[in-house]
Amino acid sequence: MQKGGRPYTEALLADIPVADPTIKKKHADIPVPAPTLKKKHILLKGDIPSPTQIPPGCRFHTRCIYRFDPCDKIVPRTTDLGGGHFVDCHLRG
């Protein structure tokens, strides 16, 4: 899961906090949560698709930062990326 196949997966993975092992506690007897660092945040804009009114084409095209012409018209085919990973995306497939 290092690199997401779909842009939505890429955005989710970019928002996972990463612990910073270089920060030390000032007082060992006081439990202080270690700060976390985040990878580059990907802001998803646009409308969240309705589960009852699924948009034509790719289901995620209304919020995809990589959207291009066929995304809102044609349902992407499933592509095997190997290692048990599959993607339904015009860009990645």
GROMACS .gro file of C-alpha atoms in nm:
model
   93
    1MET     CA    1   0.000   0.000   0.000
    2GLN     CA    2   0.299   0.233  -0.044
    3LYS     CA    3   0.151   0.380  -0.359
    4GLY     CA    4  -0.220   0.387  -0.426
    5GLY     CA    5  -0.346   0.285  -0.766
    6ARG     CA    6  -0.649   0.513  -0.760
    7PRO     CA    7  -0.622   0.887  -0.695
    8TYR     CA    8  -0.866   0.850  -0.401
    9THR     CA    9  -0.641   0.586  -0.242
   10GLU     CA   10  -0.342   0.814  -0.300
   11ALA     CA   11  -0.522   1.094  -0.111
   12LEU     CA   12  -0.612   0.862   0.179
   13LEU     CA   13  -0.258   0.729   0.211
   14ALA     CA   14  -0.113   1.082   0.201
   15ASP     CA   15  -0.316   1.171   0.511
   16ILE     CA   16  -0.178   0.894   0.736
   17PRO     CA   17   0.028   1.051   1.018
   18VAL     CA   18   0.390   0.941   1.048
   19ALA     CA   19   0.547   0.924   1.394
   20ASP     CA   20   0.865   1.126   1.440
   21PRO     CA   21   1.117   0.912   1.634
   22THR     CA   22   1.363   1.204   1.662
   23ILE     CA   23   1.152   1.395   1.917
   24LYS     CA   24   1.231   1.315   2.281
   25LYS     CA   25   1.008   1.371   2.584
   26LYS     CA   26   1.118   1.656   2.811
   27HIS     CA   27   1.003   1.479   3.128
   28ALA     CA   28   1.021   1.101   3.122
   29ASP     CA   29   0.771   1.068   3.409
   30ILE     CA   30   0.496   1.265   3.228
   31PRO     CA   31   0.328   1.074   2.948
   32VAL     CA   32   0.333   1.305   2.645
   33PRO     CA   33   0.215   1.182   2.308
   34ALA     CA   34   0.481   1.218   2.045
   35PRO     CA   35   0.399   1.471   1.771
   36THR     CA   36   0.333   1.334   1.429
   37LEU     CA   37   0.434   1.444   1.084
   38LYS     CA   38   0.211   1.414   0.782
   39LYS     CA   39   0.298   1.350   0.424
   40LYS     CA   40   0.187   1.606   0.167
   41HIS     CA   41  -0.188   1.652   0.218
   42ILE     CA   42  -0.406   1.611  -0.091
   43LEU     CA   43  -0.722   1.820  -0.063
   44LEU     CA   44  -1.015   1.654  -0.234
   45LYS     CA   45  -1.255   1.912  -0.379
   46GLY     CA   46  -1.586   1.866  -0.555
   47ASP     CA   47  -1.909   1.688  -0.474
   48ILE     CA   48  -1.921   1.356  -0.293
   49PRO     CA   49  -2.106   1.116  -0.526
   50SER     CA   50  -2.446   1.000  -0.407
   51PRO     CA   51  -2.469   0.624  -0.349
   52THR     CA   52  -2.829   0.635  -0.479
   53GLN     CA   53  -2.748   0.842  -0.790
   54ILE     CA   54  -2.415   0.708  -0.909
   55PRO     CA   55  -2.259   0.945  -1.164
   56PRO     CA   56  -2.177   0.821  -1.515
   57GLY     CA   57  -1.820   0.716  -1.589
   58CYS     CA   58  -1.579   0.677  -1.300
   59ARG     CA   59  -1.760   0.695  -0.965
   60PHE     CA   60  -1.488   0.918  -0.823
   61HIS     CA   61  -1.454   1.168  -1.113
   62THR     CA   62  -1.642   1.444  -0.927
   63ARG     CA   63  -1.357   1.467  -0.671
   64CYS     CA   64  -1.052   1.347  -0.865
   65ILE     CA   65  -0.756   1.584  -0.903
   66TYR     CA   66  -0.642   1.396  -1.217
   67ARG     CA   67  -0.980   1.391  -1.397
   68PHE     CA   68  -0.969   1.419  -1.776
   69ASP     CA   69  -1.210   1.374  -2.068
   70PRO     CA   70  -1.319   1.006  -2.050
   71CYS     CA   71  -1.359   1.001  -1.671
   72ASP     CA   72  -1.710   1.150  -1.664
   73LYS     CA   73  -1.835   0.944  -1.958
   74ILE     CA   74  -1.678   0.596  -1.959
   75VAL     CA   75  -1.657   0.349  -1.670
   76PRO     CA   76  -1.287   0.257  -1.635
   77ARG     CA   77  -1.189  -0.107  -1.683
   78THR     CA   78  -1.026  -0.306  -1.405
   79THR     CA   79  -0.649  -0.337  -1.450
   80ASP     CA   80  -0.427  -0.584  -1.264
   81LEU     CA   81  -0.130  -0.394  -1.116
   82GLY     CA   82   0.027  -0.715  -0.990
   83GLY     CA   83   0.076  -0.845  -0.640
   84GLY     CA   84  -0.298  -0.881  -0.587
   85HIS     CA   85  -0.366  -0.511  -0.653
   86PHE     CA   86  -0.628  -0.395  -0.902
   87VAL     CA   87  -0.737  -0.049  -1.013
   88ASP     CA   88  -1.039   0.093  -1.194
   89CYS     CA   89  -0.895   0.416  -1.333
   90HIS     CA   90  -0.840   0.559  -1.682
   91LEU     CA   91  -0.516   0.726  -1.568
   92ARG     CA   92  -0.361   0.429  -1.385
   93GLY     CA   93  -0.509   0.146  -1.590
   0.00000   0.00000   0.00000
